[in-house]
Coordinates of C-alpha atoms in Angstrom, one line a residue:
M813 CA 0.0 0.0 0.0
T814 CA 1.2 3.5 -0.8
S815 CA -1.7 5.5 0.6
G816 CA -0.5 8.5 2.6
R817 CA 3.2 8.0 1.5
P818 CA 5.0 10.3 -1.0
S819 CA 5.5 8.8 -4.5
H820 CA 9.1 10.2 -4.5
R821 CA 11.5 7.5 -3.4
P822 CA 15.2 8.4 -3.3
H823 CA 17.6 6.1 -5.1
R824 CA 19.3 4.0 -2.4
V825 CA 23.1 4.0 -2.4
V826 CA 24.7 1.4 0.0
V827 CA 28.4 1.9 0.8
L828 CA 30.3 -1.2 1.8
A829 CA 32.9 -0.4 4.5
L830 CA 35.6 -3.0 4.7
D831 CA 38.3 -3.3 7.3
G832 CA 41.1 -0.9 6.5
V833 CA 38.8 1.4 4.6
L834 CA 40.2 4.8 3.6
P835 CA 38.0 7.4 5.4
F836 CA 38.4 9.9 2.5
E837 CA 37.0 7.5 0.0
L838 CA 34.4 6.2 2.4
G839 CA 32.9 9.7 2.8
I840 CA 32.8 10.6 -1.0
P841 CA 29.4 8.9 -1.8
Q842 CA 27.7 10.5 1.2
R843 CA 29.0 13.9 0.4
I844 CA 28.3 13.9 -3.3
F845 CA 25.0 11.9 -3.5
G846 CA 23.8 13.3 -0.2
M847 CA 24.0 16.9 -1.7
A848 CA 21.8 16.1 -4.7
R849 CA 18.3 17.6 -4.6
D850 CA 15.5 18.0 -7.1
A851 CA 13.7 21.2 -7.9
A852 CA 11.5 20.8 -4.8
G853 CA 14.5 20.4 -2.6
R854 CA 13.9 16.7 -2.0
A855 CA 16.8 14.3 -1.6
L856 CA 17.5 12.3 -4.8
Y857 CA 19.6 9.7 -3.0
D858 CA 19.4 7.8 0.3
V859 CA 22.9 6.9 1.3
V860 CA 23.6 4.3 4.0
T861 CA 26.9 2.5 5.1
C862 CA 27.1 -1.1 5.9
S863 CA 29.7 -3.7 6.9
V864 CA 30.1 -7.4 6.0
R865 CA 29.4 -8.2 9.6
P866 CA 26.6 -7.2 12.0
P867 CA 26.5 -3.5 13.0
G868 CA 29.5 -2.4 15.0
P869 CA 33.0 -0.9 14.6
V870 CA 35.0 -1.1 11.4
A871 CA 38.8 -0.4 11.4
T872 CA 40.1 2.3 9.0
D873 CA 43.6 3.0 7.8
A874 CA 43.7 6.0 10.1
D875 CA 44.0 6.0 13.9
F876 CA 40.3 5.7 14.5
E877 CA 37.4 3.3 13.9
I878 CA 34.0 4.0 12.5
L879 CA 30.8 2.7 14.0
V880 CA 28.6 1.2 11.2
A881 CA 24.9 1.0 11.9
H882 CA 24.0 -1.6 9.2
G883 CA 25.1 -5.1 8.5
P884 CA 25.3 -6.8 5.1
E885 CA 21.6 -7.2 4.8
A886 CA 21.5 -3.5 3.7
L887 CA 23.0 -4.6 0.4
A888 CA 19.8 -6.4 -0.5
A889 CA 17.9 -3.1 -0.6
A890 CA 20.5 -1.2 -2.7
D891 CA 19.9 0.4 -6.1
T892 CA 23.6 1.2 -6.2
V893 CA 26.4 -0.5 -4.2
V894 CA 29.7 1.5 -3.7
V895 CA 32.9 -0.2 -2.6
P896 CA 35.6 2.3 -1.5
A897 CA 39.3 1.5 -1.3
S898 CA 40.7 -0.5 1.6
Y899 CA 44.3 -1.3 2.6
E900 CA 43.4 -4.6 4.4
M901 CA 41.8 -6.7 1.7
G902 CA 44.0 -9.8 2.4
P903 CA 43.3 -12.5 -0.1
V904 CA 41.3 -10.2 -2.3
Y905 CA 44.4 -8.1 -3.0
E906 CA 47.0 -10.9 -2.7
E907 CA 45.3 -13.8 -4.5
G908 CA 42.3 -12.3 -6.2
V909 CA 39.8 -14.3 -4.2
L910 CA 37.0 -13.2 -1.9
T911 CA 36.8 -14.0 1.8
G912 CA 33.9 -16.1 2.9
E913 CA 32.1 -13.2 4.6
L914 CA 32.7 -10.9 1.7
A915 CA 31.3 -13.5 -0.8
A916 CA 28.3 -14.0 1.4
A917 CA 27.7 -10.2 1.7
L918 CA 27.9 -9.7 -2.1
A919 CA 25.5 -12.6 -2.7
L920 CA 22.8 -10.5 -1.1
V921 CA 23.1 -7.9 -3.9
R922 CA 20.1 -8.1 -6.2
P923 CA 20.6 -8.8 -9.9
G924 CA 20.7 -5.5 -11.9
T925 CA 22.0 -3.4 -9.0
R926 CA 24.5 -0.8 -10.1
L927 CA 28.0 -1.5 -8.9
V928 CA 30.6 1.2 -8.3
A929 CA 34.2 0.8 -7.1
I930 CA 36.4 3.7 -5.9
C931 CA 40.2 3.2 -6.4
T932 CA 41.3 -0.3 -5.2
G933 CA 37.7 -1.1 -4.3
G934 CA 37.8 -2.5 -7.9
Y935 CA 39.7 -5.5 -6.5
V936 CA 36.5 -6.6 -4.8
L937 CA 34.4 -6.5 -7.9
A938 CA 37.2 -8.2 -9.9
A939 CA 37.6 -11.0 -7.4
A940 CA 33.9 -11.6 -7.6
G941 CA 34.2 -12.1 -11.3
L942 CA 32.1 -9.0 -12.0
L943 CA 34.7 -7.3 -14.1
D944 CA 35.6 -10.2 -16.4
G945 CA 35.6 -9.1 -20.0
R946 CA 34.8 -5.5 -19.0
P947 CA 36.8 -2.3 -19.2
A948 CA 37.8 -1.0 -15.7
T949 CA 40.4 1.2 -14.0
T950 CA 42.1 1.6 -10.7
H951 CA 44.8 3.7 -9.1
W952 CA 47.6 4.0 -11.6
A953 CA 50.1 2.7 -9.0
S954 CA 48.1 -0.5 -8.7
A955 CA 47.1 -0.9 -12.4
E956 CA 49.9 -3.3 -13.4
H957 CA 49.3 -5.6 -10.3
F958 CA 45.6 -5.4 -10.9
Q959 CA 46.0 -6.6 -14.5
R960 CA 48.3 -9.4 -13.6
L961 CA 45.9 -10.6 -10.9
F962 CA 42.8 -10.3 -13.1
P963 CA 43.9 -11.0 -16.7
K964 CA 40.2 -11.2 -17.9
V965 CA 39.7 -7.5 -17.0
R966 CA 40.4 -4.9 -19.7
V967 CA 42.4 -2.4 -17.5
D968 CA 42.7 1.2 -18.7
A969 CA 45.2 2.9 -16.4
D970 CA 44.9 6.3 -18.2
V971 CA 41.4 7.4 -17.3
L972 CA 39.9 8.9 -14.2
F973 CA 36.9 6.5 -14.3
V974 CA 35.2 3.9 -16.5
D975 CA 31.4 3.9 -17.0
D976 CA 30.4 0.5 -18.3
G977 CA 26.7 0.9 -17.7
D978 CA 25.8 -1.1 -14.6
V979 CA 29.4 -1.4 -13.4
L980 CA 31.7 1.6 -12.9
T981 CA 35.2 1.9 -11.6
S982 CA 37.4 4.9 -10.7
A983 CA 41.0 5.7 -10.3
G984 CA 42.5 6.7 -7.0
V985 CA 41.2 9.0 -4.3
A986 CA 39.7 12.2 -5.8
A987 CA 38.7 10.3 -9.0
G988 CA 36.0 8.8 -6.8
I989 CA 34.5 12.3 -6.6
D990 CA 34.7 12.6 -10.4
L991 CA 32.8 9.3 -10.7
C992 CA 30.1 10.1 -8.2
V993 CA 29.5 13.6 -9.8
H994 CA 29.3 11.8 -13.2
L995 CA 26.7 9.4 -11.8
V996 CA 24.6 12.3 -10.5
R997 CA 24.9 13.9 -14.0
R998 CA 23.9 10.6 -15.6
D999 CA 21.0 10.1 -13.3
H1000 CA 19.6 13.6 -13.1
G1001 CA 21.3 15.8 -15.6
T1002 CA 24.0 18.5 -15.8
A1003 CA 22.1 21.1 -13.8
V1004 CA 21.8 18.9 -10.7
A1005 CA 25.4 17.7 -11.0
N1006 CA 26.7 21.2 -11.4
D1007 CA 24.8 22.3 -8.3
V1008 CA 26.4 19.5 -6.3
A1009 CA 29.8 20.4 -7.7
R1010 CA 29.4 24.1 -6.8
R1011 CA 28.2 23.3 -3.2
T1012 CA 31.1 20.9 -2.6
V1013 CA 33.6 23.2 -4.3
V1014 CA 34.8 20.6 -6.8
P1015 CA 34.9 20.9 -10.6
P1016 CA 31.8 19.4 -12.3
H1017 CA 34.1 17.7 -14.9
R1018 CA 37.9 17.3 -15.0
D1019 CA 39.8 17.0 -18.2
G1020 CA 42.3 14.3 -19.0
G1021 CA 43.1 11.1 -17.2
Q1022 CA 45.6 9.7 -14.7
A1023 CA 48.6 10.4 -17.0
Q1024 CA 48.7 13.9 -15.7
F1025 CA 49.2 12.7 -12.1
I1026 CA 52.0 10.2 -12.7
E1027 CA 55.4 11.5 -11.5
R1028 CA 57.6 12.9 -14.2
P1029 CA 60.6 15.2 -14.4
V1030 CA 59.6 18.7 -13.5
P1031 CA 59.2 20.7 -16.8
D1032 CA 61.2 23.8 -17.4
P1033 CA 59.3 26.7 -15.8
Q1034 CA 59.9 28.8 -18.8
Q1035 CA 58.0 26.4 -21.0
A1036 CA 54.7 27.8 -22.2
S1037 CA 51.4 26.1 -21.3
T1038 CA 48.2 25.6 -23.3
T1039 CA 45.9 27.3 -20.8
A1040 CA 45.3 30.4 -22.9
A1041 CA 44.4 28.4 -26.0
R1042 CA 41.9 26.4 -24.0
A1043 CA 40.3 29.5 -22.5
W1044 CA 40.1 31.0 -26.0
A1045 CA 38.5 27.9 -27.4
L1046 CA 35.9 27.7 -24.7
G1047 CA 34.6 31.1 -25.7
R1048 CA 34.3 30.1 -29.3
L1049 CA 32.9 26.6 -29.2
H1050 CA 30.2 27.7 -31.7
E1051 CA 32.9 28.5 -34.3
P1052 CA 35.0 26.2 -36.4
I1053 CA 38.3 25.7 -34.5
Q1054 CA 41.3 24.2 -36.2
L1055 CA 44.4 22.7 -34.4
R1056 CA 46.5 25.3 -36.0
D1057 CA 44.3 28.1 -34.5
L1058 CA 45.0 26.7 -31.1
A1059 CA 48.7 26.4 -31.7
E1060 CA 48.9 30.0 -33.0
R1061 CA 47.3 31.2 -29.7
E1062 CA 50.4 29.9 -27.9
A1063 CA 52.9 30.8 -30.6
M1064 CA 53.8 27.1 -31.0
S1065 CA 54.1 24.7 -33.9
V1066 CA 51.2 22.3 -34.3
R1067 CA 53.5 19.4 -33.3
T1068 CA 54.8 21.1 -30.2
F1069 CA 51.3 22.3 -29.2
T1070 CA 49.8 18.8 -29.6
R1071 CA 52.6 17.2 -27.5
R1072 CA 52.3 19.9 -24.8
F1073 CA 48.5 19.8 -24.7
R1074 CA 48.5 16.0 -24.2
E1075 CA 51.1 16.3 -21.4
E1076 CA 49.0 18.9 -19.6
V1077 CA 45.5 17.7 -20.2
G1078 CA 45.9 13.9 -20.8
V1079 CA 44.0 13.8 -24.1
S1080 CA 44.5 15.2 -27.6
P1081 CA 43.2 18.7 -28.5
G1082 CA 40.6 17.2 -30.8
Q1083 CA 39.3 14.9 -28.0
W1084 CA 39.2 17.7 -25.5
L1085 CA 37.3 20.0 -27.9
T1086 CA 34.7 17.4 -28.7
R1087 CA 34.2 16.8 -25.0
Q1088 CA 33.6 20.5 -24.3
R1089 CA 31.1 20.6 -27.2
V1090 CA 29.2 17.6 -25.8
E1091 CA 29.0 19.3 -22.4
R1092 CA 27.8 22.5 -24.1
A1093 CA 25.2 20.6 -26.0
R1094 CA 24.0 18.9 -22.8
H1095 CA 23.6 22.2 -21.0
L1096 CA 21.7 23.7 -23.9
L1097 CA 19.4 20.7 -24.3
E1098 CA 18.6 20.8 -20.6
S1099 CA 18.3 24.5 -19.9
T1100 CA 16.9 26.1 -23.1
A1101 CA 14.1 25.6 -25.6
L1102 CA 16.5 25.9 -28.6
S1103 CA 15.8 23.4 -31.4
V1104 CA 18.2 20.6 -31.9
D1105 CA 19.5 22.3 -35.1
Q1106 CA 20.2 25.5 -33.0
V1107 CA 21.9 23.5 -30.2
A1108 CA 24.1 21.8 -32.8
R1109 CA 25.2 25.2 -34.2
E1110 CA 25.7 26.8 -30.7
A1111 CA 27.8 23.8 -29.5
G1112 CA 29.9 23.9 -32.6
F1113 CA 28.9 20.6 -34.2
G1114 CA 27.6 22.3 -37.3
T1115 CA 24.9 19.8 -38.1
P1116 CA 22.3 17.9 -36.1
Q1117 CA 23.7 14.7 -37.6
S1118 CA 27.2 15.4 -36.2
M1119 CA 25.9 16.2 -32.8
R1120 CA 23.6 13.2 -32.8
Q1121 CA 26.6 11.0 -33.6
H1122 CA 28.8 12.4 -30.8
L1123 CA 26.1 12.3 -28.2
Q1124 CA 25.2 8.8 -29.1
T1125 CA 28.8 7.8 -28.8
T1126 CA 29.4 9.7 -25.5
L1127 CA 26.1 9.3 -23.8
G1128 CA 24.4 6.4 -25.5
V1129 CA 21.3 8.5 -26.4
T1130 CA 20.1 10.9 -29.1
P1131 CA 19.8 14.6 -28.4
T1132 CA 16.0 14.3 -28.4
T1133 CA 16.0 11.5 -25.9
Y1134 CA 18.5 13.3 -23.7
R1135 CA 16.3 16.5 -23.6
R1136 CA 13.1 14.5 -23.0
T1137 CA 14.8 12.8 -20.0
F1138 CA 16.7 15.7 -18.4
H1139 CA 14.8 18.9 -19.4
V1140 CA 11.6 17.4 -18.1
T1141 CA 13.2 16.1 -14.9
R1142 CA 14.8 19.4 -14.1
E1143 CA 11.4 21.2 -14.5
R1144 CA 9.5 19.0 -12.1

């Protein structure tokens, strides 16, 4: 019976706290999902934390424990399960196999539940066989070990996160924030995700991948960057922009600019430009009544066909479907 109860039911996110959990990663889902609200100010997610054991203390990698109020049974009610990183996974990390209590806990997860791993939390999903044949990522420092231990997983150590539909994995630490903001955007659109990002003082989207964080020799401080070219391009997304135009803004050859750009951003100039245009198109589809043709021109795709192809590749939906989903949701 639903009489007398609101029809709005928040999406339930259950965070699995393992012994040795990193407090920073553990707090990311509550902070990001917990901030998401609809136009009426109602919470869009219900976030709870559970253990593989009955309610009680769970050790962290810091000098304190956390008191978890839910046991593994909470996993059975989850719409999304998040596994943060832990430094005490034992056979999961060393041999790629689950402990008995962890296997029993994961067996409670309903089929079709969305699964998310932050940093080395991906070891848990991989040990359960849930990443076999799938693309995934983890912290760059663990990527080689992860691939050796789980050869069936298609490891991509260059990205901040991997969205493979119902299973998502992130790189280390702050990349978990990127992934959770991405999920808010995927679930409820750019406007809600941007609001969460603003209120938590994080970027709504970070360019590039893990390559930019791997230790390298310090560059010559006199070397020019590509910052000005990127700022220039962002103000002209509706115009045709050639690689040579960007290089000229920094007084570099195309070859030097391309190399420097990839070093700084982690992707090629063309990939970056397409990503910015996709984000611009998403914003316009959500927040304006412009026609699809007008959005395509304003975002710099030129034709609706080009925009449709890029949104289909990036988001898996057409511009019309995206607008119908997120423009309407935002107006409720």
